[in-house]
Short mmCIF file of C-alpha atoms and ligand atoms in Angstrom, two decimals:
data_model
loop_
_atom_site.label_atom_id
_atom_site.label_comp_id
_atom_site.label_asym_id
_atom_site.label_seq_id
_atom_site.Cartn_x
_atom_site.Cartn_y
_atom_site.Cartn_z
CA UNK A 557 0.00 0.00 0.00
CA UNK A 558 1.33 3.48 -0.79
CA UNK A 559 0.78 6.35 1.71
CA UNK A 560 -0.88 9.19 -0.19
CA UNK A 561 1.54 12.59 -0.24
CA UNK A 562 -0.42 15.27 1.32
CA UNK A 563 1.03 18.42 -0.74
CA UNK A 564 2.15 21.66 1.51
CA UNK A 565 0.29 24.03 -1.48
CA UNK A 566 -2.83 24.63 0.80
CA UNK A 567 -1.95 22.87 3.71
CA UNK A 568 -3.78 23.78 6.57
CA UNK A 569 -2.15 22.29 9.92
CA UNK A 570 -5.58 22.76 12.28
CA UNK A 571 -7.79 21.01 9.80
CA UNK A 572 -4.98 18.40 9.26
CA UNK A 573 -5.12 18.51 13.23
CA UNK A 574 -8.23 17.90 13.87
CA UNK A 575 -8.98 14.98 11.27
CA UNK A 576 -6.12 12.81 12.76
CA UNK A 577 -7.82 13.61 16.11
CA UNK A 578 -11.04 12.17 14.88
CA UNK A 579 -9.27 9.24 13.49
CA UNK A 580 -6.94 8.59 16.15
CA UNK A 581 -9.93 8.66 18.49
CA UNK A 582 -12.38 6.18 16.53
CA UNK A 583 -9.28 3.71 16.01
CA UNK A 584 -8.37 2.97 19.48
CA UNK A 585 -11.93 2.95 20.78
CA UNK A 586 -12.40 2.21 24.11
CA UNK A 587 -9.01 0.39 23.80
CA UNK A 588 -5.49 1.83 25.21
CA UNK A 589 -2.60 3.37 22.85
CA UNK A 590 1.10 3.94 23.42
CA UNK A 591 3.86 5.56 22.12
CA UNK A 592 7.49 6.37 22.41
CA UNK A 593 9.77 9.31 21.73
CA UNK A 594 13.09 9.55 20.23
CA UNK A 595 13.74 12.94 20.45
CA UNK A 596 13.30 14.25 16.65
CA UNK A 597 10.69 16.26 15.58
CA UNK A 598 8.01 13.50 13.96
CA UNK A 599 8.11 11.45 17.29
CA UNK A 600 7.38 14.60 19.53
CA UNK A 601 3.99 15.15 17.30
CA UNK A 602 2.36 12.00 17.33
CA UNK A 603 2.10 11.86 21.50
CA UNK A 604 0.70 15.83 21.40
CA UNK A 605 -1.51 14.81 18.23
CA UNK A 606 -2.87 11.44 20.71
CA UNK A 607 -2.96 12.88 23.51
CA UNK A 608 -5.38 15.04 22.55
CA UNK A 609 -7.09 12.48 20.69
CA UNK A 610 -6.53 10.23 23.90
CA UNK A 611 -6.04 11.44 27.20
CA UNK A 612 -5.24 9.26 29.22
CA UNK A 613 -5.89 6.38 26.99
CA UNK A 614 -2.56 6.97 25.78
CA UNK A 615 0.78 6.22 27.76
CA UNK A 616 3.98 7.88 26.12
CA UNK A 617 7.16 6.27 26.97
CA UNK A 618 10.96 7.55 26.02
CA UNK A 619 13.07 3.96 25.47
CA UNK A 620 16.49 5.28 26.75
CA UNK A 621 18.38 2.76 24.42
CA UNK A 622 22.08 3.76 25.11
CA UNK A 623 21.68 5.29 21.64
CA UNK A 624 20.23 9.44 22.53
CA UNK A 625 22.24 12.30 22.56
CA UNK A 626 23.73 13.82 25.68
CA UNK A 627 21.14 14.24 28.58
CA UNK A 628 17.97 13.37 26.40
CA UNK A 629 16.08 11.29 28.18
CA UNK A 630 16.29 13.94 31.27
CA UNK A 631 15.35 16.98 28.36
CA UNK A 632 12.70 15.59 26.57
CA UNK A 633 10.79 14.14 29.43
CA UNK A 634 11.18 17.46 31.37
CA UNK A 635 9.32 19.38 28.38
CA UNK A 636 6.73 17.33 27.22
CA UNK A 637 6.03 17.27 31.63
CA UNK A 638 5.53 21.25 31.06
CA UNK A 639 3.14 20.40 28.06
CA UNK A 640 1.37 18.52 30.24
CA UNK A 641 1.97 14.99 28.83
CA UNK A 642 3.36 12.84 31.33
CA UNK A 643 6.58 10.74 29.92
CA UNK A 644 7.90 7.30 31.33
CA UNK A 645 11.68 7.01 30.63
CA UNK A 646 12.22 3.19 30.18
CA UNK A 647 15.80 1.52 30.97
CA UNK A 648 16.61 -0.54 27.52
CA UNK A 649 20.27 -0.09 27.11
CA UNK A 650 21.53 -3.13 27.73
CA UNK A 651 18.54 -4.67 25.44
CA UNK A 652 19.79 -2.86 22.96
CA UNK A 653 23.92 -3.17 22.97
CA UNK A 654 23.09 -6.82 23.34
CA UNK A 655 20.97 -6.44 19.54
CA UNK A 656 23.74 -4.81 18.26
CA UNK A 657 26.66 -7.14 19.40
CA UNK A 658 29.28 -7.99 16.65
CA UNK A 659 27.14 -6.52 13.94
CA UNK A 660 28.50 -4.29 11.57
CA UNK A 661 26.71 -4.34 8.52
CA UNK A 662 24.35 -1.51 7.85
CA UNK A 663 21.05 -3.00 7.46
CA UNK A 664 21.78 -6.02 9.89
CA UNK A 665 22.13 -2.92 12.22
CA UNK A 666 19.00 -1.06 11.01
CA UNK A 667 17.18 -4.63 11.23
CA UNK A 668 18.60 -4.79 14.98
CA UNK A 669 17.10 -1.85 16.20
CA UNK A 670 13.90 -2.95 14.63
CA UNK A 671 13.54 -5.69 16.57
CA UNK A 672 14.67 -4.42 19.74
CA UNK A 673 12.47 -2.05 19.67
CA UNK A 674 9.04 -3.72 17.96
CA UNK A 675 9.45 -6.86 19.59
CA UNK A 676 11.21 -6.84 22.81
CA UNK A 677 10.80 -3.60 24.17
CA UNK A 678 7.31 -2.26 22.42
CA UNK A 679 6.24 -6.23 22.75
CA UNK A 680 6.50 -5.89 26.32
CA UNK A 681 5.00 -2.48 27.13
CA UNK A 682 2.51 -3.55 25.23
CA UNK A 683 1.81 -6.48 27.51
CA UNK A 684 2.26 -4.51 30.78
CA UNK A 685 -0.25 -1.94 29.47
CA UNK A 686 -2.91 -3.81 27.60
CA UNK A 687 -2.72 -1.46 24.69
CA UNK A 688 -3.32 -2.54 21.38
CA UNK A 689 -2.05 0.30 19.53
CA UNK A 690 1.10 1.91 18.84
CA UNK A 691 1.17 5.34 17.96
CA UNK A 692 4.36 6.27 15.81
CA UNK A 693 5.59 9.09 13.54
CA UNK A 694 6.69 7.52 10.10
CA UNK A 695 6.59 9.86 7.46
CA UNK A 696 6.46 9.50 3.93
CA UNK A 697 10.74 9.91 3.57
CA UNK A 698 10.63 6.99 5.67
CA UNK A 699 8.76 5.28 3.18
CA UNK A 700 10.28 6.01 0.32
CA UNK A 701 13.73 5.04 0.92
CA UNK A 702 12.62 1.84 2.62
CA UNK A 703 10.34 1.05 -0.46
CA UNK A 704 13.39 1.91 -2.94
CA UNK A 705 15.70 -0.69 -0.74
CA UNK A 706 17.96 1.77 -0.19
CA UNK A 707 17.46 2.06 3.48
CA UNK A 708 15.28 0.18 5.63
CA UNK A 709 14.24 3.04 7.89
CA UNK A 710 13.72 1.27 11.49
CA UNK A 711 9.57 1.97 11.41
CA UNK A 712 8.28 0.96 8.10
CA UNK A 713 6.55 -2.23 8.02
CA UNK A 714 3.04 -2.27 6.18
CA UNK A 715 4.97 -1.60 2.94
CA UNK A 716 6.81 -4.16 3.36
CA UNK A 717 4.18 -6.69 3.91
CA UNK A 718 5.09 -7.32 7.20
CA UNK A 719 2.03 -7.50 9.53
CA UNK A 720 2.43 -5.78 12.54
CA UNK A 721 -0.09 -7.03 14.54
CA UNK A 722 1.18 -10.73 13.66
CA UNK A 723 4.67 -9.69 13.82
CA UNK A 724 3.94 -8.21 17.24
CA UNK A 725 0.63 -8.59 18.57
CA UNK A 726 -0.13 -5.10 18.34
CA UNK A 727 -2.00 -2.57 15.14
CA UNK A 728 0.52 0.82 14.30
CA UNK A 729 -1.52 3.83 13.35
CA UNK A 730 0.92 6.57 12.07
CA UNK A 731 -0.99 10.19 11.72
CA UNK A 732 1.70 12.02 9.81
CA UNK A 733 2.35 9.09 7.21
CA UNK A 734 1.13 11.61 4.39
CA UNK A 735 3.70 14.29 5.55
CA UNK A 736 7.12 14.79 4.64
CA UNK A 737 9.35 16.82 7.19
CA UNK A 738 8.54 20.22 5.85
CA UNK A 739 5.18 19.46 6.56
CA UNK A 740 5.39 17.89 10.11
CA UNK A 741 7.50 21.25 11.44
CA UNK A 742 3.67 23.16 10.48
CA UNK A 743 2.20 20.38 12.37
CA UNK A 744 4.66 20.31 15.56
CA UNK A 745 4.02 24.20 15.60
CA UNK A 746 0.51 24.33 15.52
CA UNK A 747 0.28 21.95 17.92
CA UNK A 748 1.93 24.46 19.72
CA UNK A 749 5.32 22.64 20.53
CA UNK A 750 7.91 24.99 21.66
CA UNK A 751 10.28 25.65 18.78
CA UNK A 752 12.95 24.02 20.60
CA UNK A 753 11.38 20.67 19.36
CA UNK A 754 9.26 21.77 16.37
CA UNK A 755 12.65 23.56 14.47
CA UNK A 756 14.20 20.73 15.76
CA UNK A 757 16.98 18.95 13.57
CA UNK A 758 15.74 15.76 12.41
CA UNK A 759 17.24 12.63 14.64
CA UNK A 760 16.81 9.37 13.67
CA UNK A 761 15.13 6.11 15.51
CA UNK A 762 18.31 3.93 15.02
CA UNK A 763 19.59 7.54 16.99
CA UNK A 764 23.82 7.40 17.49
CA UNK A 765 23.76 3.89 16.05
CA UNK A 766 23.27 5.21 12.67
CA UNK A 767 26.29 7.89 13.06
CA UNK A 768 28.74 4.46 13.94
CA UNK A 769 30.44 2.75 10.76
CA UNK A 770 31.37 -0.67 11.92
CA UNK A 771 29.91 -2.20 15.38
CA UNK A 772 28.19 0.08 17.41
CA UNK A 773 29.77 -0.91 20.85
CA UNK A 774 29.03 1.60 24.03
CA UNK A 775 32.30 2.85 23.85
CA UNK A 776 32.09 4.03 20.34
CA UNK A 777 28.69 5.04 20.98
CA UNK A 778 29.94 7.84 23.86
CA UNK A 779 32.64 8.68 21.37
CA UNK A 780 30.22 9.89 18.91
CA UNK A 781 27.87 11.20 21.51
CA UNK A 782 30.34 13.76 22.85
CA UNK A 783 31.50 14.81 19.20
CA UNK A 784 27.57 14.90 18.56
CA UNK A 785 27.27 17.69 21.49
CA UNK A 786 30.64 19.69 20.50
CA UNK A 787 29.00 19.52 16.62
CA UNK A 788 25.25 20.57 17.92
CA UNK A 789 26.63 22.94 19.96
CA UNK A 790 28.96 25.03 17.33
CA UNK A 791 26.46 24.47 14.32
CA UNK A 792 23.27 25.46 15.77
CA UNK A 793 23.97 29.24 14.84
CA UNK A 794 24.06 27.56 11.08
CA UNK A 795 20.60 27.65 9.66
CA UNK A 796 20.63 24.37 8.02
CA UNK A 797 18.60 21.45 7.67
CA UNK A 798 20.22 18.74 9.82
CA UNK A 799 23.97 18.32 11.31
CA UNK A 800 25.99 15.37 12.54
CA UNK A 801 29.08 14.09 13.59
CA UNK A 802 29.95 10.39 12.65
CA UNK A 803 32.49 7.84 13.33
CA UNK A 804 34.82 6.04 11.54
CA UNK A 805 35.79 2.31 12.10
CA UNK A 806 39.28 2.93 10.39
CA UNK A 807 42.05 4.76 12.23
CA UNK A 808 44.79 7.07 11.23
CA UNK A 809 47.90 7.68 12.72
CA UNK A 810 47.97 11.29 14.60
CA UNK A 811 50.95 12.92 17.14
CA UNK A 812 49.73 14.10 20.36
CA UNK A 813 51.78 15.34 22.74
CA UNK A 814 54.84 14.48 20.45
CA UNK A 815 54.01 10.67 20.60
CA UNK A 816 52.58 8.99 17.53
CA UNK A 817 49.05 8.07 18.27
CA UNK A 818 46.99 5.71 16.00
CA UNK A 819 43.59 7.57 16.26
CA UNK A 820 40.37 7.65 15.37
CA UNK A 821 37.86 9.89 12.83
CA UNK A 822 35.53 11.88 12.73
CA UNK A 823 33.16 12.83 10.03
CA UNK A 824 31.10 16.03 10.06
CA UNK A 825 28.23 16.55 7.92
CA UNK A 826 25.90 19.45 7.63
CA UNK A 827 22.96 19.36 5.01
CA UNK A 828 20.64 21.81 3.55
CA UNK A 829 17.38 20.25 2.80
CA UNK A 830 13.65 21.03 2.29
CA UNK A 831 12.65 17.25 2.87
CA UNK A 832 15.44 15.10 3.16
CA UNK A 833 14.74 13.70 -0.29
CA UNK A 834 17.62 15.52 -1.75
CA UNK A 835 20.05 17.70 0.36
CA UNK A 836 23.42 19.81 -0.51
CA UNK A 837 26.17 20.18 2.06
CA UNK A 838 26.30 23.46 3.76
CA UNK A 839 28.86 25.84 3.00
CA UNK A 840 30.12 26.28 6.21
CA UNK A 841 32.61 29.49 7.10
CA UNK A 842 35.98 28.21 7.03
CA UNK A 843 36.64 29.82 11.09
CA UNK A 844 33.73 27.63 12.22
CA UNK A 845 35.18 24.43 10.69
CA UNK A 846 38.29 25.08 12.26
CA UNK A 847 36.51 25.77 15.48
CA UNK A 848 35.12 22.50 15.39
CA UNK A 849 37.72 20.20 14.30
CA UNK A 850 39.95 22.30 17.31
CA UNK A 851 36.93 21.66 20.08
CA UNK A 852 36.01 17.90 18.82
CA UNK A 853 40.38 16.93 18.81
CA UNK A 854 40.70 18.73 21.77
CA UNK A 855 37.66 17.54 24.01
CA UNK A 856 36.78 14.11 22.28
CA UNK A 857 39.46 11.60 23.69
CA UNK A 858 41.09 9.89 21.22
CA UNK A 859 39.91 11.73 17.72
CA UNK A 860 43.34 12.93 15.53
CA UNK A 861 41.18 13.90 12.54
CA UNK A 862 38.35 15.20 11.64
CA UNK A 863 36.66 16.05 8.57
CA UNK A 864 34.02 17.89 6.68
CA UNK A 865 31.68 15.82 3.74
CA UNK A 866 31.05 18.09 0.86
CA UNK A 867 28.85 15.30 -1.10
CA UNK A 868 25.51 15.75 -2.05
CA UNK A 869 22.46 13.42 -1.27
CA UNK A 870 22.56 11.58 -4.58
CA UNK A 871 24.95 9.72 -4.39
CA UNK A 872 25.08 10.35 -0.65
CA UNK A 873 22.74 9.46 1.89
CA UNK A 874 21.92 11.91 5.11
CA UNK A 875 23.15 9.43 7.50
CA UNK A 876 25.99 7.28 6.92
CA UNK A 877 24.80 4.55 7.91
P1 XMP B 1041 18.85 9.29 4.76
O1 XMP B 1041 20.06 8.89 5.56
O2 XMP B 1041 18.04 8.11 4.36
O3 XMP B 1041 17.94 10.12 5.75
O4 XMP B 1041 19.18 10.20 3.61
C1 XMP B 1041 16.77 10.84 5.40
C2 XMP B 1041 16.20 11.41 6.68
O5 XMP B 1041 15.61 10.38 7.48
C3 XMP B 1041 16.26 10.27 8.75
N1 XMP B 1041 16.40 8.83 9.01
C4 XMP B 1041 15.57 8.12 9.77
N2 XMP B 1041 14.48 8.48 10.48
N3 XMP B 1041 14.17 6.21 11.14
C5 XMP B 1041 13.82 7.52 11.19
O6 XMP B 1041 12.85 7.83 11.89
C6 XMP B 1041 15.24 5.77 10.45
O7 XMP B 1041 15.54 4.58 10.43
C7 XMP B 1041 15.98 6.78 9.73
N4 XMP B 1041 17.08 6.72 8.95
C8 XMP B 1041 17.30 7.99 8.50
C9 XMP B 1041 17.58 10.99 8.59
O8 XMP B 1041 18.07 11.49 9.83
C10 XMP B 1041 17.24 12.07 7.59
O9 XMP B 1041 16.65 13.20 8.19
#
């Protein structure tokens, strides 16, 4: 089945709103929903959008996987509290490092996370909570890519022909499935997220796992999740589309402190987009590349090099992995 592309020409966000309400609400019935953030902009809709469909029919959990970006858990839970929707932070890290042991090929990864998080962790919420639904943002870029086989984006499954509910034992209902990322920032607004979340840079469900070439171990994993902070930190002056650092399996030898030291890399990419379908490197100032490369050598233990990706997506891809 293909998702139908809702075009931004007269989109109006409150209508949109208020029909995915409506169908959110006859779905799930008198029955229970949940759902689970990650921290990017589509996954902080969908539990606004259902919980006003909801209430307190639906439960909204963030699945700390060992995977978010510095202090996440703690930041997201903490605003979503001030909007009023209560979020349960759920232990899964070692659930997940234990998926992801000795794996290093991309999709194996990708396929991983998928069932990490469908079947062991979402299997068992859903069991504790006696929902039947699961509430998640997939957009149509998800789709796509997934559909093309060029990545299989961690939440597409109907399209596929895989069955959630016999997969899982539970039904997905995905409100902004005609929307591409453009679309979902008028969305996240007018549901009146703060812009902290609705300008949000786009972060992906395989999260820091995706930004790891080679075995994502928890060492490599805090590696790229320190570089991630020094990168979001120095580039979120840049208006661009989404940023990210990633790292490299192979090393290069580096001096530090006058002693050869066989190091490791770091990749930076920075991408102007309207949609992620297509998306040009930004042309960052030369000072704030240096600035970078300087902060990410100097405070990420370990890195000798660092560099900047000037490729576009095609032949790229956003994420490298
Ligand atoms: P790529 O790397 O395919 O990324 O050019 C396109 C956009 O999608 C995000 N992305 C994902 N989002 N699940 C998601 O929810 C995924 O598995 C996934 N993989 C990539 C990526 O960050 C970019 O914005």
């Amino acid at each position: 089945m293909k998702a139908k592309e809702i075009k931004l020409k007269n989109f109006k966000p409150r209508e949109f709103i208020q029909k995915k309400v409506g169908e959110i609400s006859s779905l799930v019935g008198r029955g229970f929903a949940i759902n689970a953030l990650s921290g990017g902009v589509d996954s902080s809709a969908v539990p606004i959008l259902g919980h006003k469909a909801l209430g307190k029919k639906l439960k909204t959990y963030f699945i700390n996987n060992g995977l978010m970006r510095e202090k996440e858990p703690e930041t997201v839970a903490s605003i979503f509290k001030r909007l009023g929707v209560g979020v349960e932070v759920i232990d899964a890290r070692s659930e997940f490092f234990s998926a992801l042991k000795g794996i290093t090929d991309p999709e194996d990864k990708r396929e991983a996370i998928t069932q990490a998080f469908y079947k062991n962790v979402f299997g068992r919420l859903v069991k504790e909570s006696r929902a039947k639904f699961l509430l998640q943002g997939t957009i149509l870029t998800d789709i796509d890519e997934t559909v093309a086989g060029i990545k299989r984006q961690h939440n597409v499954f109907e399209q596929l022909g895989i069955d959630p509910q016999k997969a899982f034992g539970y039904k997905i209902i995905e409100p902004l499935i005609g929307l591409r990322k453009d679309g979902v920032r008028k969305v996240a607004e007018a549901l009146g997220l703060p812009k902290s979340l609705s300008e949000r840079i786009p972060f992906p469900g395989p999260a820091l796992s995706a930004r790891v070439i080679g075995e994502a171990t928890p060492e490599k994993i805090e590696i790229v999740r320190k570089a991630t902070a020094v990168t979001e930190e120095e580039l979120s002056r840049v208006d661009a589309f989404q940023y990210m650092a990633i790292l490299h399996n192979d090393r290069v030898t580096g001096i530090r402190e006058g002693k050869r030291d066989f190091g490791m890399q770091i990749e930076i990419r920075c991408w102007d987009s309207l949609d992620a379908r297509t998306a040009k490197p930004t042309r960052l100032p030369y000072d704030l590349l240096e600035k970078l490369v300087r902060r990410i050598t100097k405070e990420v233990k370990g890195v000798v090099s660092v560099t900047y990706n000037i490729t576009e997506k095609p032949p790229s891809t956003i994420e490298a992995v």
